[in-house]
Amino acid sequence: MFDTLLIVGGGLIGSSIARAAKANGACKSVLIADGSDVVCAKITELGIADTVRVDATKLAGEADLVILCVPPGQMGPVAAAIIPFMKAGAVLSDVGSVKGGVIKDVTPYMRSDIDFVPGHPIAGTEYSGPEAGFATLFKDRWCILTPDNEDDAAAQKLGEFWEALGSKVAFMTAERHDIVLATTSHVPHLIAYTLVGTAVDMEAVTQNEVVKFSAGGFRDFTRIAASDPVMWRDVFIENKDAVLEVVDRFIEDLSALKRAIRWEDGDPLLEHFTKTRDIRRKIVDAGQDSADADFGRKVD
Amino acid sequence: MFDTLLIVGGGLIGSSIARAAKANGACKSVLIADGSDVVCAKITELGIADTVRVDATKLAGEADLVILCVPPGQMGPVAAAIIPFMKAGAVLSDVGSVKGGVIKDVTPYMRSDIDFVPGHPIAGTEYSGPEAGFATLFKDRWCILTPDNEDDAAAQKLGEFWEALGSKVAFMTAERHDIVLATTSHVPHLIAYTLVGTAVDMEAVTQNEVVKFSAGGFRDFTRIAASDPVMWRDVFIENKDAVLEVVDRFIEDLSALKRAIRWEDGDPLLEHFTKTRDIRRKIVDAGQDSADADFGRKVD
C-alpha cells in the first residue's frame, strides 16, 4: 500500500494512527513529526514510531503518505511548510474535523505532482496527547474521505489504508461532510461546552453542588466538554456557516419545547421524547454504540 | 432500621432499591406493588421481593417504610390511594426527581401520625423497567433528602437506610434541590432531547447519516435522550420554574458563543473551553465519574 507513512502531529489521533498502522501492518515504516520537544520525547518513550523529529520538513521527503494531524487552524501553515519537501507522486491527507475550511487553507500550497485526499476519521475521546492514543481507536468507526474524485487511484488507496486500520470508509463532498458533522459532532460539542459553563456560572448553585450531583446527566456533558480546546475553537470557526445553521435550528426547537413546558402541555413533550428514544435504538443497532452499561468503550 | 419496606412502582429505581435493600440487609422484608400485571410477573420471576401485588393498598398496612417510585406526575394520586392504609408511625418517602412539585402534590393527603421524608437518589441509567435495575445503582452516589427538619428521627432513619444501600446522603430544602437538579440533570436532559430531535429533523442530513456518524459526540446525547419519556415529561412540568430559568441562562450563554463564532473571535472560545475542561477534572476527582474509557459504569 504505502511504504512510508509520515504523521505530522503526534497527539491523540496521530499517535493512534501510528499505533494502528503498526498493529495492522498497513505500512513498512512510520515517521512522526511534532513541533513540541515534549511530545517528541513522549513518542520516543512510547516506541510507536520508527523515527521521531521536531521538524516535519526533514522527514517529508521520505514519505509516500503524509497525514496532517494538527488542529484545523494549523493545517494551512503546516501544509505550506511541508508540501515543498514532499516526494513526487506522494499522497497528502489530513484528519481535520472540518473539510471545506481545511481544503481552502491547504489548496493554495498544493503541487500538481502530489495528490491531496482530505479525510476525517469519526473517532476520538476526550483525552489529548500521544499517551491518550490506542491502536483500536478507528476500529469499526467511519472514516470520511472528501476527494475531488473518489475514483482517483490516490483516493482509493487511502481508503484501503483506513480499512487496514479497521475503519469503514465513506466518500462524500466536503460540503456535505461539513453539514453532517456540524449536526452529529460540532453542535453537540458546542452545546456541551455551553451547558457546562452555564452550570458553573449559576450563582444560585455552588460549583461544589454541580460536581457532587453531576451523576444525573450533567457528567456526560462534562466529558464531551473536556475535549481539546484548541482543536474545537478551530472547528467552530472553520465550519462557521454549518455550525451556525444547526445551532439556530436547535434554538428554535428548544424554544418550542420551552413553550410546551411553560404551558404544561405534556403531549408534545411525550411525543418528542419517545421519538428520540427510537434514534438511540437505531444507533445501537448500527453498531455505533453499545447497549452495555459501559458503552462498549473499553480500551484493550 | 425498618423491618418491612414497601416499594410502590417496580421500575428501574424501585427494583434497584429492592435489590440493594436485600443485598445489604437494610430491612427484613421487601414488598413491591406495581399497577402493571406484566411488571409484577417480571418482578416475581426475578425473585427480588418477598411479596408482589398489583394493588399497593393491600400491602401498605404492613410496611414501616413506603417509598413511592412512580413518575413525578403520579406521586399525588398514588399517595392519595395509599396513605389511608398506612400503619401509624410509618415513614413515607419517594424518589421523585422534583421535590417542590411532589411535596405540593402529596401533602394534602398526609396524616399527622406518619412522617413524610421526600427523597431523590441521584442515580439512574437510560433503561427502564424492573429488569434494568441492579443492586449497586446507588453505591457511592448521592441521595438528597428534603424533610422539613433534618433532625427529625424519621429523616435521620431514612438517611441511615440510604447509607446502608451504599449512598452518600445530603439534606437540603426542596427549593434548593429543584434549582440544583434543574442545573445538573433536568436541563441537560432537555437539551439532549432537543438536540437529538433537531438532528433527526435536519432535512440536509439523512437519518442514516446521523446514525452512521454519531460517534463524534452525538451518540452520548442519544443515550441521555433515551431516558424514560413519561418520567421526564413529568419532571419538566413539575419543575417548570427552575427549568425555564436555567434554560434561559443556557440560551444566553449559547448566544454569546454563537456571536464569538460568527465574528471568528477565537480567544473567548478558547477561554471558555479551557474552563469547562477543569470542571471535568473536578468531577472525576470527586469520584462522580471515572476517567476510564468505560466511565466506570460497569454493572457487576
PDB file of C-alpha atoms in Angstrom, chain A residues 122-124 126-128 141-144 170 172 176 179-181 183-207 209-230 232-233 236-237 239-240 243-251 253-255 257-267 269-270 272-280 282-284 286 288-295 297-299, chain B residues 122-124 126-128 141-144 170 172 176 179-181 183-207 209-230 232-233 236-237 239-240 243-251 253-255 257-267 269-270 272-280 282-284 286 288-295 297-299:
ATOM      1  CA  ILE A 122     -15.006   9.855  13.139  1.00  0.00           C
ATOM      2  CA  ALA A 123     -13.325   8.677  16.290  1.00  0.00           C
ATOM      3  CA  GLY A 124     -11.811  10.221  19.358  1.00  0.00           C
ATOM      4  CA  GLU A 126     -11.945  13.478  25.476  1.00  0.00           C
ATOM      5  CA  TYR A 127      -8.232  12.946  26.090  1.00  0.00           C
ATOM      6  CA  SER A 128      -5.347  14.614  24.258  1.00  0.00           C
ATOM      7  CA  ARG A 141     -15.663   3.590  13.128  1.00  0.00           C
ATOM      8  CA  TRP A 142     -16.288   5.509   9.922  1.00  0.00           C
ATOM      9  CA  CYS A 143     -13.595   7.446   8.116  1.00  0.00           C
ATOM     10  CA  ILE A 144     -14.946  10.029   5.669  1.00  0.00           C
ATOM     11  CA  ALA A 170     -17.357   6.685   3.214  1.00  0.00           C
ATOM     12  CA  MET A 172     -18.751  12.424   0.191  1.00  0.00           C
ATOM     13  CA  ARG A 176     -21.924  17.502   2.756  1.00  0.00           C
ATOM     14  CA  ILE A 179     -23.185  19.922   7.434  1.00  0.00           C
ATOM     15  CA  VAL A 180     -23.415  16.276   8.543  1.00  0.00           C
ATOM     16  CA  LEU A 181     -20.610  16.712  11.063  1.00  0.00           C
ATOM     17  CA  THR A 183     -25.056  18.060  13.194  1.00  0.00           C
ATOM     18  CA  THR A 184     -23.531  14.905  14.666  1.00  0.00           C
ATOM     19  CA  SER A 185     -20.427  16.361  16.260  1.00  0.00           C
ATOM     20  CA  HIS A 186     -19.734  20.089  16.168  1.00  0.00           C
ATOM     21  CA  VAL A 187     -23.003  21.399  17.570  1.00  0.00           C
ATOM     22  CA  PRO A 188     -23.206  18.650  20.221  1.00  0.00           C
ATOM     23  CA  HIS A 189     -19.767  19.768  21.393  1.00  0.00           C
ATOM     24  CA  LEU A 190     -20.721  23.447  21.332  1.00  0.00           C
ATOM     25  CA  ILE A 191     -23.830  22.716  23.375  1.00  0.00           C
ATOM     26  CA  ALA A 192     -21.928  20.619  25.898  1.00  0.00           C
ATOM     27  CA  TYR A 193     -19.321  23.358  26.275  1.00  0.00           C
ATOM     28  CA  THR A 194     -22.082  25.926  26.729  1.00  0.00           C
ATOM     29  CA  LEU A 195     -24.077  23.973  29.279  1.00  0.00           C
ATOM     30  CA  VAL A 196     -21.075  23.183  31.455  1.00  0.00           C
ATOM     31  CA  GLY A 197     -20.267  26.898  31.508  1.00  0.00           C
ATOM     32  CA  THR A 198     -23.875  27.819  32.322  1.00  0.00           C
ATOM     33  CA  ALA A 199     -23.951  25.403  35.251  1.00  0.00           C
ATOM     34  CA  VAL A 200     -20.717  26.736  36.689  1.00  0.00           C
ATOM     35  CA  ASP A 201     -21.895  30.326  36.361  1.00  0.00           C
ATOM     36  CA  MET A 202     -25.301  29.803  38.055  1.00  0.00           C
ATOM     37  CA  GLU A 203     -24.904  31.866  41.199  1.00  0.00           C
ATOM     38  CA  ALA A 204     -27.834  30.012  42.830  1.00  0.00           C
ATOM     39  CA  VAL A 205     -25.843  26.757  42.626  1.00  0.00           C
ATOM     40  CA  THR A 206     -22.344  26.264  44.014  1.00  0.00           C
ATOM     41  CA  GLN A 207     -19.635  24.634  41.948  1.00  0.00           C
ATOM     42  CA  GLU A 209     -23.032  21.137  44.198  1.00  0.00           C
ATOM     43  CA  VAL A 210     -22.573  20.886  40.438  1.00  0.00           C
ATOM     44  CA  VAL A 211     -19.700  18.461  40.954  1.00  0.00           C
ATOM     45  CA  LYS A 212     -21.437  16.437  43.687  1.00  0.00           C
ATOM     46  CA  PHE A 213     -24.740  15.977  41.907  1.00  0.00           C
ATOM     47  CA  SER A 214     -23.443  15.582  38.375  1.00  0.00           C
ATOM     48  CA  ALA A 215     -24.493  11.931  38.058  1.00  0.00           C
ATOM     49  CA  GLY A 216     -27.984  12.967  36.944  1.00  0.00           C
ATOM     50  CA  GLY A 217     -26.894  13.645  33.360  1.00  0.00           C
ATOM     51  CA  PHE A 218     -24.522  16.578  33.598  1.00  0.00           C
ATOM     52  CA  ARG A 219     -21.371  14.478  33.911  1.00  0.00           C
ATOM     53  CA  ASP A 220     -21.825  13.111  30.376  1.00  0.00           C
ATOM     54  CA  PHE A 221     -21.775  16.684  29.094  1.00  0.00           C
ATOM     55  CA  THR A 222     -18.594  17.412  31.026  1.00  0.00           C
ATOM     56  CA  ARG A 223     -16.898  14.502  29.300  1.00  0.00           C
ATOM     57  CA  ILE A 224     -17.678  15.991  25.895  1.00  0.00           C
ATOM     58  CA  ALA A 225     -16.779  19.471  27.153  1.00  0.00           C
ATOM     59  CA  ALA A 226     -13.341  18.214  28.223  1.00  0.00           C
ATOM     60  CA  SER A 227     -12.183  17.734  24.628  1.00  0.00           C
ATOM     61  CA  ASP A 228      -9.185  19.623  23.267  1.00  0.00           C
ATOM     62  CA  PRO A 229      -9.965  23.372  23.474  1.00  0.00           C
ATOM     63  CA  VAL A 230      -7.651  24.488  20.655  1.00  0.00           C
ATOM     64  CA  TRP A 232     -12.584  22.845  18.973  1.00  0.00           C
ATOM     65  CA  ARG A 233     -12.015  26.583  18.719  1.00  0.00           C
ATOM     66  CA  PHE A 236     -16.207  26.105  15.143  1.00  0.00           C
ATOM     67  CA  ILE A 237     -14.521  28.938  13.293  1.00  0.00           C
ATOM     68  CA  ASN A 239     -17.077  25.361   9.966  1.00  0.00           C
ATOM     69  CA  LYS A 240     -18.862  28.548  10.982  1.00  0.00           C
ATOM     70  CA  VAL A 243     -22.453  25.265  12.787  1.00  0.00           C
ATOM     71  CA  LEU A 244     -24.479  28.476  12.983  1.00  0.00           C
ATOM     72  CA  GLU A 245     -27.203  26.973  10.788  1.00  0.00           C
ATOM     73  CA  VAL A 246     -27.592  23.907  13.011  1.00  0.00           C
ATOM     74  CA  VAL A 247     -27.372  25.964  16.219  1.00  0.00           C
ATOM     75  CA  ASP A 248     -30.188  28.187  15.025  1.00  0.00           C
ATOM     76  CA  ARG A 249     -32.352  25.166  14.305  1.00  0.00           C
ATOM     77  CA  PHE A 250     -31.533  23.803  17.748  1.00  0.00           C
ATOM     78  CA  ILE A 251     -32.523  27.076  19.446  1.00  0.00           C
ATOM     79  CA  ASP A 253     -36.538  23.530  18.685  1.00  0.00           C
ATOM     80  CA  LEU A 254     -35.537  24.303  22.261  1.00  0.00           C
ATOM     81  CA  SER A 255     -37.882  27.290  22.248  1.00  0.00           C
ATOM     82  CA  LEU A 257     -40.121  22.602  23.983  1.00  0.00           C
ATOM     83  CA  LYS A 258     -39.752  25.545  26.411  1.00  0.00           C
ATOM     84  CA  ARG A 259     -43.145  26.815  25.352  1.00  0.00           C
ATOM     85  CA  ALA A 260     -44.695  23.368  25.895  1.00  0.00           C
ATOM     86  CA  ILE A 261     -43.196  23.279  29.400  1.00  0.00           C
ATOM     87  CA  ARG A 262     -44.375  26.800  30.191  1.00  0.00           C
ATOM     88  CA  TRP A 263     -47.935  25.868  29.160  1.00  0.00           C
ATOM     89  CA  GLU A 264     -47.650  22.459  30.875  1.00  0.00           C
ATOM     90  CA  ASP A 265     -48.550  20.870  27.560  1.00  0.00           C
ATOM     91  CA  GLY A 266     -47.399  17.303  28.159  1.00  0.00           C
ATOM     92  CA  ASP A 267     -48.382  15.594  24.900  1.00  0.00           C
ATOM     93  CA  LEU A 269     -43.114  16.582  25.168  1.00  0.00           C
ATOM     94  CA  LEU A 270     -44.006  12.916  25.471  1.00  0.00           C
ATOM     95  CA  HIS A 272     -40.770  14.204  21.247  1.00  0.00           C
ATOM     96  CA  PHE A 273     -39.075  12.134  23.990  1.00  0.00           C
ATOM     97  CA  THR A 274     -40.489   8.915  22.550  1.00  0.00           C
ATOM     98  CA  LYS A 275     -39.137   9.762  19.099  1.00  0.00           C
ATOM     99  CA  THR A 276     -35.617  10.430  20.384  1.00  0.00           C
ATOM    100  CA  ARG A 277     -35.554   7.098  22.213  1.00  0.00           C
ATOM    101  CA  ASP A 278     -36.068   5.396  18.858  1.00  0.00           C
ATOM    102  CA  ILE A 279     -32.963   7.079  17.405  1.00  0.00           C
ATOM    103  CA  ARG A 280     -30.912   5.670  20.245  1.00  0.00           C
ATOM    104  CA  LYS A 282     -31.012   2.711  15.737  1.00  0.00           C
ATOM    105  CA  ILE A 283     -27.539   3.854  16.779  1.00  0.00           C
ATOM    106  CA  VAL A 284     -27.082   0.808  18.985  1.00  0.00           C
ATOM    107  CA  ALA A 286     -25.994   0.110  13.735  1.00  0.00           C
ATOM    108  CA  GLN A 288     -22.158   2.836  16.563  1.00  0.00           C
ATOM    109  CA  ASP A 289     -22.602   2.476  20.303  1.00  0.00           C
ATOM    110  CA  SER A 290     -23.137  -0.334  22.739  1.00  0.00           C
ATOM    111  CA  ALA A 291     -26.203  -1.055  24.815  1.00  0.00           C
ATOM    112  CA  ASP A 292     -23.881  -2.223  27.574  1.00  0.00           C
ATOM    113  CA  ALA A 293     -23.655  -0.150  30.698  1.00  0.00           C
ATOM    114  CA  ASP A 294     -20.019   0.558  29.854  1.00  0.00           C
ATOM    115  CA  PHE A 295     -20.986   1.738  26.331  1.00  0.00           C
ATOM    116  CA  ARG A 297     -15.839   1.807  25.218  1.00  0.00           C
ATOM    117  CA  LYS A 298     -13.348  -0.474  26.912  1.00  0.00           C
ATOM    118  CA  VAL A 299      -9.821   0.057  25.661  1.00  0.00           C
TER     119      VAL A 299
ATOM    120  CA  ILE B 122     -29.071  10.865  42.075  1.00  0.00           C
ATOM    121  CA  ALA B 123     -28.615   7.673  40.127  1.00  0.00           C
ATOM    122  CA  GLY B 124     -30.082   6.062  37.077  1.00  0.00           C
ATOM    123  CA  GLU B 126     -31.204   5.264  30.309  1.00  0.00           C
ATOM    124  CA  TYR B 127     -33.017   1.948  30.751  1.00  0.00           C
ATOM    125  CA  SER B 128     -36.450   1.431  32.276  1.00  0.00           C
ATOM    126  CA  ARG B 141     -23.962   8.134  44.562  1.00  0.00           C
ATOM    127  CA  TRP B 142     -25.651  10.932  46.472  1.00  0.00           C
ATOM    128  CA  CYS B 143     -29.176  10.671  47.814  1.00  0.00           C
ATOM    129  CA  ILE B 144     -30.777  14.034  48.619  1.00  0.00           C
ATOM    130  CA  ALA B 170     -27.252  15.159  51.689  1.00  0.00           C
ATOM    131  CA  MET B 172     -31.294  20.410  51.682  1.00  0.00           C
ATOM    132  CA  ARG B 176     -32.580  24.304  46.626  1.00  0.00           C
ATOM    133  CA  ILE B 179     -32.650  24.544  41.223  1.00  0.00           C
ATOM    134  CA  VAL B 180     -29.547  22.374  41.711  1.00  0.00           C
ATOM    135  CA  LEU B 181     -31.113  19.441  39.876  1.00  0.00           C
ATOM    136  CA  THR B 183     -28.887  22.583  36.515  1.00  0.00           C
ATOM    137  CA  THR B 184     -27.198  19.204  36.855  1.00  0.00           C
ATOM    138  CA  SER B 185     -29.898  16.955  35.470  1.00  0.00           C
ATOM    139  CA  HIS B 186     -33.165  18.393  34.155  1.00  0.00           C
ATOM    140  CA  VAL B 187     -31.804  20.942  31.686  1.00  0.00           C
ATOM    141  CA  PRO B 188     -29.069  18.559  30.443  1.00  0.00           C
ATOM    142  CA  HIS B 189     -31.824  16.070  29.656  1.00  0.00           C
ATOM    143  CA  LEU B 190     -33.997  18.702  27.978  1.00  0.00           C
ATOM    144  CA  ILE B 191     -31.066  19.799  25.826  1.00  0.00           C
ATOM    145  CA  ALA B 192     -30.190  16.250  24.858  1.00  0.00           C
ATOM    146  CA  TYR B 193     -33.793  15.544  23.938  1.00  0.00           C
ATOM    147  CA  THR B 194     -33.896  18.749  21.891  1.00  0.00           C
ATOM    148  CA  LEU B 195     -30.641  18.172  20.030  1.00  0.00           C
ATOM    149  CA  VAL B 196     -31.483  14.616  19.066  1.00  0.00           C
ATOM    150  CA  GLY B 197     -34.756  15.893  17.626  1.00  0.00           C
ATOM    151  CA  THR B 198     -33.017  18.731  15.776  1.00  0.00           C
ATOM    152  CA  ALA B 199     -30.549  16.324  14.181  1.00  0.00           C
ATOM    153  CA  VAL B 200     -33.272  13.986  13.012  1.00  0.00           C
ATOM    154  CA  ASP B 201     -35.305  16.856  11.562  1.00  0.00           C
ATOM    155  CA  MET B 202     -32.411  18.423   9.574  1.00  0.00           C
ATOM    156  CA  GLU B 203     -33.563  17.873   6.022  1.00  0.00           C
ATOM    157  CA  ALA B 204     -29.992  18.439   4.738  1.00  0.00           C
ATOM    158  CA  VAL B 205     -28.836  15.367   6.671  1.00  0.00           C
ATOM    159  CA  THR B 206     -30.392  11.924   6.371  1.00  0.00           C
ATOM    160  CA  GLN B 207     -31.306   9.905   9.438  1.00  0.00           C
ATOM    161  CA  GLU B 209     -26.074   9.724   8.203  1.00  0.00           C
ATOM    162  CA  VAL B 210     -26.959  10.806  11.741  1.00  0.00           C
ATOM    163  CA  VAL B 211     -26.845   7.202  12.884  1.00  0.00           C
ATOM    164  CA  LYS B 212     -23.661   6.318  10.959  1.00  0.00           C
ATOM    165  CA  PHE B 213     -21.601   9.295  12.041  1.00  0.00           C
ATOM    166  CA  SER B 214     -22.867   9.598  15.609  1.00  0.00           C
ATOM    167  CA  ALA B 215     -19.537   8.623  17.192  1.00  0.00           C
ATOM    168  CA  GLY B 216     -18.347  12.243  17.025  1.00  0.00           C
ATOM    169  CA  GLY B 217     -20.275  13.266  20.147  1.00  0.00           C
ATOM    170  CA  PHE B 218     -23.909  12.896  19.191  1.00  0.00           C
ATOM    171  CA  ARG B 219     -24.279   9.322  20.443  1.00  0.00           C
ATOM    172  CA  ASP B 220     -23.703  10.435  24.049  1.00  0.00           C
ATOM    173  CA  PHE B 221     -26.661  12.775  23.697  1.00  0.00           C
ATOM    174  CA  THR B 222     -28.817   9.970  22.358  1.00  0.00           C
ATOM    175  CA  ARG B 223     -28.071   7.900  25.438  1.00  0.00           C
ATOM    176  CA  ILE B 224     -29.399  10.674  27.678  1.00  0.00           C
ATOM    177  CA  ALA B 225     -32.301  11.275  25.290  1.00  0.00           C
ATOM    178  CA  ALA B 226     -33.309   7.610  25.575  1.00  0.00           C
ATOM    179  CA  SER B 227     -34.401   8.005  29.204  1.00  0.00           C
ATOM    180  CA  ASP B 228     -37.989   7.283  30.253  1.00  0.00           C
ATOM    181  CA  PRO B 229     -40.269   9.713  28.337  1.00  0.00           C
ATOM    182  CA  VAL B 230     -43.146   9.719  30.862  1.00  0.00           C
ATOM    183  CA  TRP B 232     -39.152  13.274  32.010  1.00  0.00           C
ATOM    184  CA  ARG B 233     -42.370  14.881  30.786  1.00  0.00           C
ATOM    185  CA  PHE B 236     -40.104  19.279  33.284  1.00  0.00           C
ATOM    186  CA  ILE B 237     -43.669  20.230  34.089  1.00  0.00           C
ATOM    187  CA  ASN B 239     -40.056  21.704  37.995  1.00  0.00           C
ATOM    188  CA  LYS B 240     -41.118  24.250  35.408  1.00  0.00           C
ATOM    189  CA  VAL B 243     -36.023  24.504  34.423  1.00  0.00           C
ATOM    190  CA  LEU B 244     -37.113  27.594  32.494  1.00  0.00           C
ATOM    191  CA  GLU B 245     -34.723  29.780  34.500  1.00  0.00           C
ATOM    192  CA  VAL B 246     -31.719  27.553  33.722  1.00  0.00           C
ATOM    193  CA  VAL B 247     -32.752  27.120  30.065  1.00  0.00           C
ATOM    194  CA  ASP B 248     -32.890  30.881  29.627  1.00  0.00           C
ATOM    195  CA  ARG B 249     -29.408  31.244  31.079  1.00  0.00           C
ATOM    196  CA  PHE B 250     -28.202  28.491  28.771  1.00  0.00           C
ATOM    197  CA  ILE B 251     -29.687  30.202  25.690  1.00  0.00           C
ATOM    198  CA  ASP B 253     -24.652  31.714  27.020  1.00  0.00           C
ATOM    199  CA  LEU B 254     -25.123  29.859  23.735  1.00  0.00           C
ATOM    200  CA  SER B 255     -25.892  33.171  22.030  1.00  0.00           C
ATOM    201  CA  LEU B 257     -20.614  31.710  21.972  1.00  0.00           C
ATOM    202  CA  LYS B 258     -22.555  31.924  18.699  1.00  0.00           C
ATOM    203  CA  ARG B 259     -21.594  35.575  18.389  1.00  0.00           C
ATOM    204  CA  ALA B 260     -17.927  34.735  19.019  1.00  0.00           C
ATOM    205  CA  ILE B 261     -18.069  32.108  16.262  1.00  0.00           C
ATOM    206  CA  ARG B 262     -19.805  34.487  13.845  1.00  0.00           C
ATOM    207  CA  TRP B 263     -17.087  37.093  14.413  1.00  0.00           C
ATOM    208  CA  GLU B 264     -14.340  34.429  14.394  1.00  0.00           C
ATOM    209  CA  ASP B 265     -13.268  35.655  17.801  1.00  0.00           C
ATOM    210  CA  GLY B 266     -11.203  32.704  18.997  1.00  0.00           C
ATOM    211  CA  ASP B 267      -9.973  33.914  22.394  1.00  0.00           C
ATOM    212  CA  LEU B 269     -13.971  30.381  22.815  1.00  0.00           C
ATOM    213  CA  LEU B 270     -10.593  29.026  23.908  1.00  0.00           C
ATOM    214  CA  HIS B 272     -14.467  29.018  27.775  1.00  0.00           C
ATOM    215  CA  PHE B 273     -13.428  25.548  26.562  1.00  0.00           C
ATOM    216  CA  THR B 274     -10.422  25.537  28.877  1.00  0.00           C
ATOM    217  CA  LYS B 275     -12.627  26.391  31.871  1.00  0.00           C
ATOM    218  CA  THR B 276     -15.063  23.566  31.175  1.00  0.00           C
ATOM    219  CA  ARG B 277     -12.233  21.051  30.970  1.00  0.00           C
ATOM    220  CA  ASP B 278     -11.324  21.952  34.532  1.00  0.00           C
ATOM    221  CA  ILE B 279     -14.848  21.102  35.753  1.00  0.00           C
ATOM    222  CA  ARG B 280     -14.487  17.661  34.249  1.00  0.00           C
ATOM    223  CA  LYS B 282     -13.137  18.083  39.458  1.00  0.00           C
ATOM    224  CA  ILE B 283     -15.962  15.632  38.762  1.00  0.00           C
ATOM    225  CA  VAL B 284     -13.518  12.803  38.168  1.00  0.00           C
ATOM    226  CA  ALA B 286     -14.775  13.831  43.337  1.00  0.00           C
ATOM    227  CA  GLN B 288     -18.652  11.175  40.480  1.00  0.00           C
ATOM    228  CA  ASP B 289     -17.320   9.762  37.241  1.00  0.00           C
ATOM    229  CA  SER B 290     -14.414   7.684  36.122  1.00  0.00           C
ATOM    230  CA  ALA B 291     -11.512   8.747  33.944  1.00  0.00           C
ATOM    231  CA  ASP B 292     -11.547   5.253  32.463  1.00  0.00           C
ATOM    232  CA  ALA B 293     -12.650   4.849  28.888  1.00  0.00           C
ATOM    233  CA  ASP B 294     -15.640   2.839  30.122  1.00  0.00           C
ATOM    234  CA  PHE B 295     -16.637   5.637  32.550  1.00  0.00           C
ATOM    235  CA  ARG B 297     -20.154   2.273  34.557  1.00  0.00           C
ATOM    236  CA  LYS B 298     -19.647  -1.487  34.501  1.00  0.00           C
ATOM    237  CA  VAL B 299     -22.509  -3.359  36.138  1.00  0.00           C
TER     238      VAL B 299
END
